[in-house]
Amino acid sequence: MRLFFPTVLVGVLSLAAAGCKKQGAAAGGPPPGFAVQVVAVEAKRQPISESLSLVGTLAANEMVEIKSETDGMVEEINFKEGERVEKGRLLFKLDESKLAASVAEADANFKLSQANFERSRELAKDKLISPQEFDQNASQFHASEATLELKKRQLKDARIYASFGGIMAARQVSPGQVIARNMILTWLVDLDPVKAEFNVPERFLSQVRVGQTIEFSVATYGGQKFPGEVYFISPHVDPSWRTVLVKAYVKNAEQKLRPGMFANLELTLKVRDQAVLVPEAAITISSDKASLYTVDGGQTAQLKPVTTGIRSAGRVEITSGLQGGELVVVEGIQKLRPGAKVKLAPPEAAQPYLQPETTNGPKLGS
């Protein structure tokens, strides 16, 4: 009679050993005592600004069409195109001869009606004329007085002055040309400051206020930034676009900016001086929840749930979960588990994740 117990026992031991190996593999993570090499950077507190990216148009501080208020012939043009003029400068002078003659005629009629009025007033006192005749003379006197004032004003309108200081645009007439009333002669433009006009979506209205700063660029000057300050917020929302008109003053002493230019604007909404920022590579998202690994003083990985804020230029703001100053893992996350031992990579490995101390604010799409 043969016994097979040794053979069966060897088979059972072999299966048990294989099962232990599978359980160790299923557990995941590095073997106990093995340190995972990771790249880590410090979570720093830095100032950060939240801004809104918009497009807008530049407008002149003041811009008017220069028109004549009367018909006539252009006698003098007292400026050069593109010249800067001060307020009150004589720009155009029309032929005054006909207007001056009209003033002289109106003045003569006024003096005659005035004399008649004075005589009739004396006669009315003695009841030598009827009240009706006195009223007629008084009416003629006041009508002639009004006519004289009108003719004087028309004579005054033959000279056109600058209503404010600015730059003269191209003129549309020449000396000797006969012009009609309301004809455009030229334009007067004030270019310092200029106005940036843009529309802000209504969902951001609560974050916009007078005095806020903007920064914009124009295609003509590439990457050059021009700063400005909000001075006007429309009191109503455009029902078609659900936007609010906002205007800002922009200094333009060098007159680089011109009305009509297309502007790419940055409207600063919020500024946080002590925001905690980490590289975007440190964040892991699972079931809409964010977390990251930190390295404690014992060179051990700790999983931290965090709440994120705004993102910009490869960085993420941490609004809760970190205090600032912690070492945050940015490479090697896939090999980690909570409590795992880590070994920090050389400092040069973290260089691509380091950010300058001063940063530009993140942008919110419109």
Coordinates of C-alpha atoms in Angstrom, one line a residue:
M1 CA 0.0 0.0 0.0
R2 CA 1.5 3.4 -1.2
L3 CA 1.0 6.7 0.6
F4 CA 0.9 10.1 -1.3
F5 CA 0.9 12.6 1.6
P6 CA 4.4 14.1 0.9
T7 CA 3.4 14.9 -2.6
V8 CA 0.2 16.5 -1.7
L9 CA 1.9 18.5 1.0
V10 CA 4.4 19.9 -1.4
G11 CA 1.6 21.0 -3.8
V12 CA -0.3 22.8 -1.0
L13 CA 2.8 24.6 0.1
S14 CA 3.5 25.7 -3.5
L15 CA 0.0 27.1 -3.9
A16 CA 0.3 28.9 -0.7
A17 CA 3.5 30.5 -1.7
A18 CA 2.1 31.6 -5.0
G19 CA -1.0 33.1 -3.3
C20 CA 1.3 35.2 -1.1
K21 CA 3.1 36.6 -4.1
K22 CA -0.2 37.6 -5.7
Q23 CA -1.5 39.3 -2.6
G24 CA 1.8 41.3 -2.4
A25 CA 1.4 42.4 -6.0
A26 CA -2.2 43.3 -5.6
A27 CA -1.5 45.6 -2.7
G28 CA 0.3 48.1 -5.0
G29 CA 2.9 50.7 -4.1
P30 CA 6.6 50.2 -3.3
P31 CA 7.8 47.3 -1.1
P32 CA 8.1 48.2 2.6
G33 CA 11.2 50.2 3.3
F34 CA 11.7 51.3 -0.3
A35 CA 11.9 55.1 -0.8
V36 CA 10.3 56.5 -4.0
Q37 CA 12.2 59.3 -5.7
V38 CA 10.0 62.3 -6.3
V39 CA 10.3 65.9 -7.4
A40 CA 8.9 68.4 -4.9
V41 CA 8.6 72.2 -4.7
E42 CA 7.5 74.5 -2.0
A43 CA 3.9 75.9 -1.9
K44 CA 4.5 79.6 -1.7
R45 CA 2.4 82.5 -0.7
Q46 CA 2.5 85.1 -3.4
P47 CA 0.4 88.1 -4.6
I48 CA -2.0 87.2 -7.3
S49 CA -4.6 89.2 -9.2
E50 CA -7.8 88.0 -10.8
S51 CA -8.5 89.7 -14.1
L52 CA -11.0 89.6 -16.9
S53 CA -9.9 89.4 -20.5
L54 CA -12.0 91.7 -22.8
V55 CA -11.9 93.4 -26.1
G56 CA -12.7 97.1 -26.5
T57 CA -12.3 100.2 -28.6
L58 CA -10.4 103.4 -27.9
A59 CA -12.2 106.8 -28.2
A60 CA -11.0 110.3 -28.0
N61 CA -11.4 112.2 -24.7
E62 CA -13.3 114.9 -26.7
M63 CA -14.0 115.0 -30.4
V64 CA -16.2 117.4 -32.3
E65 CA -17.1 118.2 -35.9
I66 CA -16.3 121.8 -36.7
K67 CA -19.2 123.2 -38.7
S68 CA -20.3 126.7 -39.8
E69 CA -23.5 128.0 -38.3
T70 CA -24.1 130.4 -41.3
D71 CA -23.6 130.4 -45.1
G72 CA -20.7 132.3 -46.5
M73 CA -17.3 132.3 -48.1
V74 CA -14.1 131.1 -46.3
E75 CA -11.8 134.0 -46.0
E76 CA -9.1 132.7 -43.6
I77 CA -8.0 129.3 -42.3
N78 CA -5.8 129.9 -39.3
F79 CA -4.3 126.4 -38.5
K80 CA -2.3 123.6 -40.1
E81 CA -3.6 120.1 -40.3
G82 CA -2.3 118.0 -37.4
E83 CA -1.4 121.2 -35.4
R84 CA -2.2 121.4 -31.7
V85 CA -4.4 124.4 -30.8
E86 CA -5.5 125.8 -27.5
K87 CA -9.0 126.6 -26.4
G88 CA -10.3 129.9 -28.0
R89 CA -8.0 129.8 -31.0
L90 CA -9.5 131.3 -34.2
L91 CA -9.8 128.5 -36.7
F92 CA -11.9 129.9 -39.6
K93 CA -13.0 133.4 -40.6
L94 CA -15.8 133.8 -43.2
D95 CA -16.4 136.9 -45.3
E96 CA -18.1 139.4 -43.0
S97 CA -19.0 142.2 -45.4
K98 CA -22.6 141.1 -46.1
L99 CA -23.2 140.3 -42.4
A100 CA -21.7 143.6 -41.3
A101 CA -24.1 145.4 -43.7
S102 CA -27.1 143.5 -42.2
V103 CA -26.0 144.5 -38.7
A104 CA -25.8 148.2 -39.8
E105 CA -29.3 148.0 -41.3
A106 CA -30.7 146.3 -38.2
D107 CA -29.0 148.9 -36.0
A108 CA -30.6 151.8 -38.0
N109 CA -34.0 150.2 -37.7
F110 CA -33.5 149.7 -34.0
K111 CA -32.6 153.3 -33.4
L112 CA -35.6 154.6 -35.3
S113 CA -38.0 152.3 -33.4
Q114 CA -36.4 153.3 -30.2
A115 CA -37.0 157.0 -30.9
N116 CA -40.6 156.3 -31.8
F117 CA -41.0 154.3 -28.7
E118 CA -39.6 157.0 -26.5
R119 CA -41.9 159.7 -28.1
S120 CA -45.0 157.5 -27.9
R121 CA -44.3 156.9 -24.2
E122 CA -44.2 160.6 -23.5
L123 CA -47.4 161.1 -25.5
A124 CA -49.1 158.3 -23.7
K125 CA -48.4 159.9 -20.4
D126 CA -50.4 162.9 -21.5
K127 CA -53.0 160.7 -23.1
L128 CA -52.3 162.2 -26.5
I129 CA -52.2 158.8 -28.2
S130 CA -54.3 155.7 -27.7
P131 CA -53.0 152.7 -25.8
Q132 CA -53.2 150.7 -29.0
E133 CA -50.8 153.0 -30.8
F134 CA -48.4 152.9 -27.9
D135 CA -48.4 149.1 -27.8
Q136 CA -47.7 149.0 -31.5
N137 CA -44.6 151.3 -31.1
A138 CA -43.4 149.3 -28.2
S139 CA -43.8 146.0 -30.1
Q140 CA -41.8 147.5 -33.1
F141 CA -39.1 148.6 -30.7
H142 CA -38.7 145.2 -29.1
A143 CA -38.8 143.4 -32.5
S144 CA -36.1 145.6 -33.9
E145 CA -34.0 145.1 -30.8
A146 CA -34.3 141.3 -31.3
T147 CA -33.5 141.6 -35.0
L148 CA -30.3 143.6 -34.2
E149 CA -29.2 140.9 -31.7
L150 CA -29.8 138.2 -34.2
K151 CA -27.7 140.0 -36.9
K152 CA -24.9 140.6 -34.4
R153 CA -24.9 136.9 -33.6
Q154 CA -24.8 136.0 -37.3
L155 CA -21.8 138.3 -37.7
K156 CA -20.1 136.6 -34.7
D157 CA -20.8 133.2 -36.3
A158 CA -18.6 134.2 -39.2
R159 CA -15.6 133.5 -36.9
I160 CA -15.2 129.9 -35.6
Y161 CA -13.0 129.2 -32.5
A162 CA -11.7 126.1 -30.9
S163 CA -14.0 125.0 -28.1
F164 CA -11.2 123.1 -26.3
G165 CA -7.5 122.3 -26.7
G166 CA -6.7 119.5 -29.1
I167 CA -5.3 118.3 -32.4
M168 CA -6.7 119.6 -35.7
A169 CA -7.7 116.9 -38.2
A170 CA -7.8 117.2 -42.0
R171 CA -9.7 120.2 -43.3
Q172 CA -12.5 119.8 -45.8
V173 CA -12.5 123.3 -47.3
S174 CA -10.1 125.8 -48.8
P175 CA -9.9 129.6 -48.7
G176 CA -12.3 131.2 -51.1
Q177 CA -14.7 128.3 -51.0
V178 CA -18.4 129.1 -50.5
I179 CA -19.9 126.9 -47.7
A180 CA -23.4 126.2 -46.5
R181 CA -24.6 126.1 -43.0
N182 CA -23.9 122.9 -41.0
M183 CA -21.2 121.8 -43.5
I184 CA -18.3 119.9 -41.9
L185 CA -15.1 122.0 -42.1
T186 CA -12.8 119.8 -40.0
W187 CA -12.5 117.9 -36.7
L188 CA -11.0 118.9 -33.4
V189 CA -9.7 115.9 -31.3
D190 CA -8.4 115.8 -27.7
L191 CA -6.0 112.8 -27.4
D192 CA -4.8 113.1 -23.9
P193 CA -6.2 111.2 -22.2
V194 CA -8.1 108.7 -24.4
K195 CA -11.0 106.6 -23.3
A196 CA -11.1 102.8 -23.4
E197 CA -14.7 101.5 -23.9
F198 CA -15.6 97.9 -23.3
N199 CA -18.5 95.7 -22.3
V200 CA -18.4 93.6 -19.2
P201 CA -20.7 90.5 -18.9
E202 CA -23.3 91.1 -16.3
R203 CA -22.2 88.1 -14.2
F204 CA -19.0 90.1 -13.3
L205 CA -20.8 93.4 -12.6
S206 CA -20.5 93.0 -8.8
Q207 CA -16.7 92.8 -9.2
V208 CA -16.4 96.0 -11.2
R209 CA -16.1 99.4 -9.6
V210 CA -15.0 102.9 -10.4
G211 CA -11.2 103.3 -9.7
Q212 CA -10.3 99.8 -10.8
T213 CA -7.2 99.4 -12.9
I214 CA -7.1 98.0 -16.5
E215 CA -4.2 97.0 -18.7
F216 CA -4.5 96.6 -22.4
S217 CA -2.4 96.3 -25.6
V218 CA -3.0 97.3 -29.2
A219 CA -1.8 95.5 -32.3
T220 CA 0.3 98.5 -33.4
Y221 CA 2.7 98.3 -30.5
G222 CA 2.8 94.5 -30.0
G223 CA 3.4 93.5 -26.4
Q224 CA 3.5 97.0 -24.9
K225 CA 1.0 97.4 -22.1
F226 CA -1.0 100.6 -21.4
P227 CA -2.5 101.2 -18.0
G228 CA -5.8 102.9 -17.3
E229 CA -8.4 103.5 -14.6
V230 CA -12.2 102.9 -14.7
Y231 CA -14.2 106.1 -14.3
F232 CA -17.7 105.1 -15.6
I233 CA -20.0 102.1 -15.3
S234 CA -23.3 102.2 -17.2
P235 CA -26.4 102.4 -14.9
H236 CA -28.2 99.8 -17.1
V237 CA -27.5 96.4 -18.6
D238 CA -27.8 95.9 -22.4
P239 CA -30.8 93.5 -22.7
S240 CA -29.6 92.1 -26.0
W241 CA -26.0 91.2 -25.0
R242 CA -26.4 91.1 -21.2
T243 CA -23.3 93.3 -20.8
V244 CA -22.6 96.6 -19.1
L245 CA -20.7 99.4 -20.8
V246 CA -17.5 100.4 -18.9
K247 CA -15.2 103.3 -19.7
A248 CA -11.6 104.0 -18.5
Y249 CA -9.3 106.9 -18.8
V250 CA -5.8 106.1 -20.3
K251 CA -2.9 108.6 -20.3
N252 CA -1.6 109.3 -23.7
A253 CA 1.0 112.0 -23.4
E254 CA 3.0 110.6 -26.3
Q255 CA -0.1 110.3 -28.5
K256 CA 0.6 106.7 -29.5
L257 CA -3.0 105.7 -29.0
R258 CA -5.6 106.9 -31.5
P259 CA -9.4 106.8 -31.5
G260 CA -10.9 103.7 -33.2
M261 CA -8.0 101.4 -32.2
F262 CA -8.9 97.8 -31.2
A263 CA -7.8 97.0 -27.7
N264 CA -7.2 93.8 -25.8
L265 CA -7.9 94.6 -22.2
E266 CA -7.2 93.2 -18.8
L267 CA -9.6 94.4 -16.1
T268 CA -8.3 93.6 -12.6
L269 CA -11.2 92.2 -10.5
K270 CA -9.5 91.1 -7.3
V271 CA -6.0 91.2 -5.8
R272 CA -4.9 88.7 -3.1
D273 CA -1.5 89.5 -1.5
Q274 CA -1.0 86.1 0.2
A275 CA -2.4 83.4 -2.1
V276 CA -1.0 79.9 -1.8
L277 CA 0.2 78.7 -5.2
V278 CA 1.3 75.3 -6.4
P279 CA 2.3 73.9 -9.8
E280 CA -0.7 72.5 -11.7
A281 CA 1.1 69.2 -12.0
A282 CA 0.7 68.6 -8.3
I283 CA -3.1 68.4 -8.4
T284 CA -4.9 65.1 -8.8
I285 CA -8.6 65.1 -9.5
S286 CA -10.8 62.2 -8.5
S287 CA -14.6 62.3 -8.4
D288 CA -14.5 66.1 -8.8
K289 CA -12.3 66.3 -5.7
A290 CA -8.8 67.7 -5.7
S291 CA -5.9 66.4 -3.7
L292 CA -2.1 66.5 -3.7
Y293 CA 0.8 64.8 -1.9
T294 CA 3.1 66.7 0.5
V295 CA 6.4 65.6 2.0
D296 CA 6.6 65.9 5.8
G297 CA 9.7 66.2 7.9
G298 CA 10.1 62.5 8.1
Q299 CA 10.4 62.2 4.3
T300 CA 6.9 60.6 4.2
A301 CA 4.2 61.3 1.6
Q302 CA 1.0 62.6 3.0
L303 CA -2.2 62.8 0.9
K304 CA -4.0 66.2 1.4
P305 CA -7.5 67.1 0.1
V306 CA -7.5 70.6 -1.1
T307 CA -9.8 73.2 -2.6
T308 CA -8.6 75.0 -5.7
G309 CA -9.1 78.6 -6.8
I310 CA -8.1 80.3 -10.0
R311 CA -5.6 78.8 -12.5
S312 CA -3.0 80.7 -14.5
A313 CA 0.3 79.9 -16.3
G314 CA 0.6 76.4 -15.0
R315 CA -0.2 77.3 -11.4
V316 CA -3.2 76.7 -9.2
E317 CA -4.4 78.7 -6.2
I318 CA -5.1 76.6 -3.1
T319 CA -7.9 78.2 -1.1
S320 CA -8.0 75.5 1.6
G321 CA -5.9 72.5 2.6
L322 CA -2.4 74.2 2.7
Q323 CA -0.9 77.0 4.7
G324 CA 2.0 77.7 2.5
G325 CA 5.6 76.5 2.9
E326 CA 4.8 72.7 2.5
L327 CA 6.8 70.6 0.0
V328 CA 4.4 69.5 -2.7
V329 CA 5.1 66.5 -5.0
V330 CA 4.9 67.4 -8.7
E331 CA 6.6 64.3 -10.2
G332 CA 6.4 60.6 -9.1
I333 CA 2.8 60.9 -7.9
Q334 CA 1.7 57.7 -9.6
K335 CA 4.1 55.6 -7.5
L336 CA 3.0 57.1 -4.1
R337 CA 0.6 55.9 -1.5
P338 CA -0.2 57.7 1.8
G339 CA 2.6 57.1 4.3
A340 CA 5.1 56.0 1.7
K341 CA 8.8 56.9 2.2
V342 CA 10.2 59.3 -0.4
K343 CA 13.5 60.5 -1.6
L344 CA 13.8 64.0 -3.0
A345 CA 15.3 64.5 -6.5
P346 CA 18.2 66.9 -6.9
P347 CA 17.1 70.6 -6.8
E348 CA 17.7 71.2 -10.5
A349 CA 14.9 68.7 -11.3
A350 CA 12.4 71.2 -9.7
Q351 CA 13.6 74.2 -11.8
P352 CA 10.9 73.9 -14.5
Y353 CA 8.2 74.2 -11.8
L354 CA 9.6 77.3 -10.1
Q355 CA 7.8 80.6 -10.7
P356 CA 9.1 84.2 -10.2
E357 CA 8.0 86.0 -7.1
T358 CA 5.9 88.6 -9.0
T359 CA 3.3 87.2 -11.2
N360 CA 0.7 88.4 -13.7
G361 CA -2.9 87.7 -12.7
P362 CA -4.9 85.0 -14.2
K363 CA -7.5 85.8 -16.8
L364 CA -11.2 85.0 -16.8
G365 CA -12.8 84.4 -20.2
S366 CA -15.6 86.8 -21.2

